[in-house]
JSON list of C-alpha atoms in Angstrom, two decimals:
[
{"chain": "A", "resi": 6, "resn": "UNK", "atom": "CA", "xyz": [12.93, 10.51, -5.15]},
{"chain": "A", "resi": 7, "resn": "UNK", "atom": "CA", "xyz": [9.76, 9.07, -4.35]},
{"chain": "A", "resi": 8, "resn": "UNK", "atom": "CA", "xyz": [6.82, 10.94, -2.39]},
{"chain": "A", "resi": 9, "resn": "UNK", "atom": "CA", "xyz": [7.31, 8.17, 0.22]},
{"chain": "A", "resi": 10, "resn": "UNK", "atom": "CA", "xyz": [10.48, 8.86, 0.47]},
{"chain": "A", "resi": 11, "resn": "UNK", "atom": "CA", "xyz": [10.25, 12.55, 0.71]},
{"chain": "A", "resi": 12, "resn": "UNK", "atom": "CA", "xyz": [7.55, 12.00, 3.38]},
{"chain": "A", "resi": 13, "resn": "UNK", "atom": "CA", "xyz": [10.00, 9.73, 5.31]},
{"chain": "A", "resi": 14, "resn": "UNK", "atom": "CA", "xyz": [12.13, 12.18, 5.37]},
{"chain": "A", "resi": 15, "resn": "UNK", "atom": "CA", "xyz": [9.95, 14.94, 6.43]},
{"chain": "A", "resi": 16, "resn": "UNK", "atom": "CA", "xyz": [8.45, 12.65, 8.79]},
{"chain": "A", "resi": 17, "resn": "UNK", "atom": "CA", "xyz": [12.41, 12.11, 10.42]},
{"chain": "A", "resi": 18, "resn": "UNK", "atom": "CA", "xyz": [12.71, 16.29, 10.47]},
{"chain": "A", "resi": 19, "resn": "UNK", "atom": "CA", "xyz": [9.49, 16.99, 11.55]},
{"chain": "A", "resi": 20, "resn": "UNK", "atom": "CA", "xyz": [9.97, 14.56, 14.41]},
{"chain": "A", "resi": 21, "resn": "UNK", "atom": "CA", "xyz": [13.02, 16.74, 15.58]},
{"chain": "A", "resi": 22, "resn": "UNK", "atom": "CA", "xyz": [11.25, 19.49, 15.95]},
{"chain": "A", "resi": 23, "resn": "UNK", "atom": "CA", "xyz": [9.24, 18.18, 19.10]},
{"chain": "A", "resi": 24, "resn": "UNK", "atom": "CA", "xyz": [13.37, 18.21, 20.89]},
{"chain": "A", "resi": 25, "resn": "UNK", "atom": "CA", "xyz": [14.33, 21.40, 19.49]},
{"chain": "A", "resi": 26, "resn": "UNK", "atom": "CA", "xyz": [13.26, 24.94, 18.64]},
{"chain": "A", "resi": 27, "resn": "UNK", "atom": "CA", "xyz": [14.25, 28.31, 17.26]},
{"chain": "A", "resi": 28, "resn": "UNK", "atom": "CA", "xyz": [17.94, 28.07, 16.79]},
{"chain": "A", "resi": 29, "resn": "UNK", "atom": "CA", "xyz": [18.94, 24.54, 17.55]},
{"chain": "A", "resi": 30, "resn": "UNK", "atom": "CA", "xyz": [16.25, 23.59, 14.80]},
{"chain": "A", "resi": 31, "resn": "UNK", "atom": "CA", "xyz": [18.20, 25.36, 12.79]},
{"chain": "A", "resi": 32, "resn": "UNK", "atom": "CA", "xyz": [20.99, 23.04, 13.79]},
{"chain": "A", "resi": 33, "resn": "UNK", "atom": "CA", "xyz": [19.15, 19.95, 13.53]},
{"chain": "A", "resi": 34, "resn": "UNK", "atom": "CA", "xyz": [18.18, 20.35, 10.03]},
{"chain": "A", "resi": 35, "resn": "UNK", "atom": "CA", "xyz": [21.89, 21.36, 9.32]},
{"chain": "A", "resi": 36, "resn": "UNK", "atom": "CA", "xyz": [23.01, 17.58, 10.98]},
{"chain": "A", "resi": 37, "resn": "UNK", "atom": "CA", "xyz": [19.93, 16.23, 9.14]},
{"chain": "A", "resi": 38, "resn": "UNK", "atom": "CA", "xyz": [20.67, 17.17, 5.60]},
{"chain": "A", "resi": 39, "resn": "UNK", "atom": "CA", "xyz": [24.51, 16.74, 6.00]},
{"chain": "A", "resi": 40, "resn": "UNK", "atom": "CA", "xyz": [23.74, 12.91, 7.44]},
{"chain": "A", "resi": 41, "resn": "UNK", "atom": "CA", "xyz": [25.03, 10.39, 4.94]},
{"chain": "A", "resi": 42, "resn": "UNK", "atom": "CA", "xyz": [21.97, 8.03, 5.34]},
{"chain": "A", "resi": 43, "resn": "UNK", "atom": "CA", "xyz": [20.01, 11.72, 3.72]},
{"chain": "A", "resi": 44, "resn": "UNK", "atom": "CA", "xyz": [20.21, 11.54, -0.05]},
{"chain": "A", "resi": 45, "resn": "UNK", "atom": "CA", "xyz": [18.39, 14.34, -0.81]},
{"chain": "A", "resi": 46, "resn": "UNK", "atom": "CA", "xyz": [19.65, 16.39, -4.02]},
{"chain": "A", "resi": 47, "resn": "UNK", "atom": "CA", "xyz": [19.19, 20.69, -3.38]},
{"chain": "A", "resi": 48, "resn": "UNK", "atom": "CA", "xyz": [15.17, 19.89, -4.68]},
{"chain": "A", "resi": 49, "resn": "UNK", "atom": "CA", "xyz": [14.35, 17.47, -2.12]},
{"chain": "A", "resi": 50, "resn": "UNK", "atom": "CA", "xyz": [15.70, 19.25, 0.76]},
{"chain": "A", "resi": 51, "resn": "UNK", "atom": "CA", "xyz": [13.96, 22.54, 0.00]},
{"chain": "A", "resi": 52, "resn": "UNK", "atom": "CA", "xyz": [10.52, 20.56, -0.34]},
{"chain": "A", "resi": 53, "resn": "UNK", "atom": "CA", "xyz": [11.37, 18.72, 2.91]},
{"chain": "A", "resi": 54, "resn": "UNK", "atom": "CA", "xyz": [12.53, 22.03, 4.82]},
{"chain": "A", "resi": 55, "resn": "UNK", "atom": "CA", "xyz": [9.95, 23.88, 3.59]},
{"chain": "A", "resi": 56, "resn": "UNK", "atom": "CA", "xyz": [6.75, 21.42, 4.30]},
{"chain": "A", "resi": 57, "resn": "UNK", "atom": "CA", "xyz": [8.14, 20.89, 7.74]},
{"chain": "A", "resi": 58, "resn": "UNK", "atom": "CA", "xyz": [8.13, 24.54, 8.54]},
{"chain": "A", "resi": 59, "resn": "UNK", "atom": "CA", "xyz": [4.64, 24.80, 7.33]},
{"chain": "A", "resi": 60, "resn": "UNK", "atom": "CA", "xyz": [3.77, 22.17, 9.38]},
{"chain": "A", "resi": 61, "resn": "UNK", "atom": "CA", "xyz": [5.40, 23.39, 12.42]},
{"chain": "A", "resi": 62, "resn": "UNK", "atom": "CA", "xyz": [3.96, 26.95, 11.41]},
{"chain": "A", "resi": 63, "resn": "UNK", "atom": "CA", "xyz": [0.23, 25.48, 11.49]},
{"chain": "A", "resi": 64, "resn": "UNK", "atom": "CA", "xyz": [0.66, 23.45, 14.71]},
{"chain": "A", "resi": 65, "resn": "UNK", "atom": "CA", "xyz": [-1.53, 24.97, 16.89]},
{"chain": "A", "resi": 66, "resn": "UNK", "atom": "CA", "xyz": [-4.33, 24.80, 14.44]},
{"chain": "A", "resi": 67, "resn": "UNK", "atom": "CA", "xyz": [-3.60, 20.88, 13.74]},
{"chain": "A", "resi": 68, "resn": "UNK", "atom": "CA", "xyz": [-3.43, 20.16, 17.63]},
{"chain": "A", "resi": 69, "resn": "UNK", "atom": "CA", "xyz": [-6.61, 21.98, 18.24]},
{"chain": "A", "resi": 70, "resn": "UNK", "atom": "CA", "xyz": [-8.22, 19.69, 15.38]},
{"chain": "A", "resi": 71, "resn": "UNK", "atom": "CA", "xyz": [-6.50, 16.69, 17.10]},
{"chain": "A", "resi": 72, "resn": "UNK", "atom": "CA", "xyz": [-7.93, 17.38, 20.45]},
{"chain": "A", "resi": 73, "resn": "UNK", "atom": "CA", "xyz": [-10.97, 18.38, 19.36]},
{"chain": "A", "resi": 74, "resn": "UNK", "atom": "CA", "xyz": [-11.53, 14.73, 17.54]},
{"chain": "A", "resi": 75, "resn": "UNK", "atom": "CA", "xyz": [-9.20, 12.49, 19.78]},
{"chain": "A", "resi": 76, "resn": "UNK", "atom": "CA", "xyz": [-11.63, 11.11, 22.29]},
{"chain": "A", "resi": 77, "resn": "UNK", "atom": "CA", "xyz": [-9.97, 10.69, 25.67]},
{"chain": "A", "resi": 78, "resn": "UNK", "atom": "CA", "xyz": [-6.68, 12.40, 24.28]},
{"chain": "A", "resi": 79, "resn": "UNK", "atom": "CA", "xyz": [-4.74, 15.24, 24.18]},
{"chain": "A", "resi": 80, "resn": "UNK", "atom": "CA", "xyz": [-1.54, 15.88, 22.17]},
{"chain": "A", "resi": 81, "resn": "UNK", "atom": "CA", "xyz": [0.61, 16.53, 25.48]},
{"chain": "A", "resi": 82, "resn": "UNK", "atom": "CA", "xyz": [-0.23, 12.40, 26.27]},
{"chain": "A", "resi": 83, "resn": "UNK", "atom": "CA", "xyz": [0.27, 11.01, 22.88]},
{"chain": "A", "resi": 84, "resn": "UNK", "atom": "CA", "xyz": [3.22, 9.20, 21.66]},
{"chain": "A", "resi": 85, "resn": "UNK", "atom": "CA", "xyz": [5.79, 11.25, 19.65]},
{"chain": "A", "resi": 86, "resn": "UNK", "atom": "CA", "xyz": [5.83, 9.29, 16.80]},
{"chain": "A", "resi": 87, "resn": "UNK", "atom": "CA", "xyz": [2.26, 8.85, 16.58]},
{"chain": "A", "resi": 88, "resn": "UNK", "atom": "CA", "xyz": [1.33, 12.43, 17.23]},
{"chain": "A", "resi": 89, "resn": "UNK", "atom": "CA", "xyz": [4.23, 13.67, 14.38]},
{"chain": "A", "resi": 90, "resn": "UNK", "atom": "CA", "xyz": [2.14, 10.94, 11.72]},
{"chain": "A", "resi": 91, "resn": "UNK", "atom": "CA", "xyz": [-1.13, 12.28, 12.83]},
{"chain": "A", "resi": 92, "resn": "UNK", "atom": "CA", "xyz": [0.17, 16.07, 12.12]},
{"chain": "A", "resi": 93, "resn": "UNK", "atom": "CA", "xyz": [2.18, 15.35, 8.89]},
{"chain": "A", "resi": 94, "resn": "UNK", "atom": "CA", "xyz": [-1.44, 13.56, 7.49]},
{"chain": "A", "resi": 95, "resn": "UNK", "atom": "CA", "xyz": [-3.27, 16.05, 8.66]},
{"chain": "A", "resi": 96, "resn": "UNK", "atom": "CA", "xyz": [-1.53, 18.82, 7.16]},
{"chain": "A", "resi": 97, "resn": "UNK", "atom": "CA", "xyz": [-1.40, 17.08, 3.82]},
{"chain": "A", "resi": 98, "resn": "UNK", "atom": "CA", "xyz": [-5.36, 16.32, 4.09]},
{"chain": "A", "resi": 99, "resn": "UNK", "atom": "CA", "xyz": [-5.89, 19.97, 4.43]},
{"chain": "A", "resi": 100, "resn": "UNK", "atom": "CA", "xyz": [-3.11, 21.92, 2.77]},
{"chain": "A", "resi": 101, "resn": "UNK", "atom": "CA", "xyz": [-1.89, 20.14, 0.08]},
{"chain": "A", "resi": 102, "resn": "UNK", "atom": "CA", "xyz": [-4.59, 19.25, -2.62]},
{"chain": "A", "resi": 103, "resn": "UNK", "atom": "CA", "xyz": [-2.40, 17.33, -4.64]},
{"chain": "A", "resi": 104, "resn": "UNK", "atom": "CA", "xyz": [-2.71, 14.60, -2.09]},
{"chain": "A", "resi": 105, "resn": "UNK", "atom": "CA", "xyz": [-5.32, 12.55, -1.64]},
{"chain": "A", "resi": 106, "resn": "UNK", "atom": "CA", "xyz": [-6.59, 12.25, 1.66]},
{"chain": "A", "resi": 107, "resn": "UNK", "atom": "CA", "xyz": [-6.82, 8.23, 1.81]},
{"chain": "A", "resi": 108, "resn": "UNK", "atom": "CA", "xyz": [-3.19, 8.51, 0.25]},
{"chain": "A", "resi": 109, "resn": "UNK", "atom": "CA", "xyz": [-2.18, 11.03, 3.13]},
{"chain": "A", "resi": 110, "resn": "UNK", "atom": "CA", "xyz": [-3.87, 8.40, 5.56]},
{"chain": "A", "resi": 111, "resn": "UNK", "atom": "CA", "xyz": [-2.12, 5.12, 4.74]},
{"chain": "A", "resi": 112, "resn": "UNK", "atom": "CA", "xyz": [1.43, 6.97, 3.71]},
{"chain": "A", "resi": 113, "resn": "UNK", "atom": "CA", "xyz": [0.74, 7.50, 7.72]},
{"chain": "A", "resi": 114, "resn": "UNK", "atom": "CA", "xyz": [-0.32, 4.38, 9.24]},
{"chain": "A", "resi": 115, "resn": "UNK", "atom": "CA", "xyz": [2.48, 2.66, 7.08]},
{"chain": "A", "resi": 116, "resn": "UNK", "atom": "CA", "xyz": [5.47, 5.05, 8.51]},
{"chain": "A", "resi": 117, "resn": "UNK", "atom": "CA", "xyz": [3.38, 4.23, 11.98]},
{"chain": "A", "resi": 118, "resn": "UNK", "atom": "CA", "xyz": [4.13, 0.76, 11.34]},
{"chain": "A", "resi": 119, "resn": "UNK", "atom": "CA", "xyz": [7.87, 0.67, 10.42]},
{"chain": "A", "resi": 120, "resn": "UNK", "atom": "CA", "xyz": [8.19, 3.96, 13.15]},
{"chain": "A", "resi": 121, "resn": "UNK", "atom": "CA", "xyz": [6.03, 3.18, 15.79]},
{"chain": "A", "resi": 122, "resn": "UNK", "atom": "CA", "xyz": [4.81, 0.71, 18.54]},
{"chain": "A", "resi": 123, "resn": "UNK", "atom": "CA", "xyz": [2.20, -1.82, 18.47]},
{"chain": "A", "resi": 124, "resn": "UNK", "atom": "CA", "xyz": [-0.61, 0.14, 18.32]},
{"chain": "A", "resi": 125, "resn": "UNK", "atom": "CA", "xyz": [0.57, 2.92, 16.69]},
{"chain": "A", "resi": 126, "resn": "UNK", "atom": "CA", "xyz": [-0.78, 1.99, 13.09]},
{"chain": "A", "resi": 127, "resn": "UNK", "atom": "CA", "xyz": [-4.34, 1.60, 14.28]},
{"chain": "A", "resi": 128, "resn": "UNK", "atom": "CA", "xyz": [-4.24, 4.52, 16.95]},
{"chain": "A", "resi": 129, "resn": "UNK", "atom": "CA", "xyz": [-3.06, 6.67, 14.10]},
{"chain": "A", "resi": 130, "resn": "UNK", "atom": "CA", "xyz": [-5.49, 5.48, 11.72]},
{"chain": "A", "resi": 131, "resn": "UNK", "atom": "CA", "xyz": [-8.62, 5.88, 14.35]},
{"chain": "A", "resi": 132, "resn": "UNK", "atom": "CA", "xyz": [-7.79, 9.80, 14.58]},
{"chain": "A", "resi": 133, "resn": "UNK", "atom": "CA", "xyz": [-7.53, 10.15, 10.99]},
{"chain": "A", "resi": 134, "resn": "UNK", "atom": "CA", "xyz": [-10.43, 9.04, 10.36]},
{"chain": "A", "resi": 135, "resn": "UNK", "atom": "CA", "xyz": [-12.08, 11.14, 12.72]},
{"chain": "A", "resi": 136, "resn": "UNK", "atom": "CA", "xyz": [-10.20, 14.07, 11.24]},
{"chain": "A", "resi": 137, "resn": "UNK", "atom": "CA", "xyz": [-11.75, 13.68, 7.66]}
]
């Protein structure tokens, strides 16, 4: 599986997780992983499950970054899908070394292309860059 792939995919999760919490996140990931459009072997779905929980454990420290940096917005006003690329690149810019932050970046504003709206690719990439 590729990184894209597995980011994608963690991308998809992580995007649930802005519906549900405590429990029926539990029951999201359950519907997630046992999807047949998932192909994730027992690897990939551990490094997918745990990177979103990180993620959603670090949240209020990534919004308050956001907001501190997004000129004229707040997290409670941006789009979902935009806001869920913004904190998957951020968390990979400053948790995970192994990725580089102009990889973490573009691996964003391409999901926000496929995933988002119009703007979405450029509003993503504007905050990221502001983030560095």
């Amino acid at each position: 599986m590729t990184r894209r792939e597995l980011r994608t995919y963690t991308f998809k999760l992580l995007f649930r997780a802005l519906f549900h919490s405590g429990e029926d996140m539990k029951e999201q990931e359950a519907l997630f992983f046992d999807s047949p459009e998932v192909e994730l072997d027992v690897y990939d779905t551990e490094y997918v499950q745990n990177k979103v929980n990180e993620i959603i454990s670090r949240i209020p420290e990534i919004d308050k970054a956001i907001d501190s940096k997004a000129e004229g917005w707040k997290v409670n006003r941006m789009n979902y899908v935009d806001l869920t690329l913004i904190r998957l690149a951020y968390y990979e810019m400053k948790h995970e070394e192994d990725v580089p932050t102009a990889v973490a970046i573009n691996e964003a504003v391409e999901l926000a292309k496929i995933y988002g709206g119009d703007e979405s690719s450029s509003f993503v990439n504007g905050i990221l860059a502001k983030l560095l």
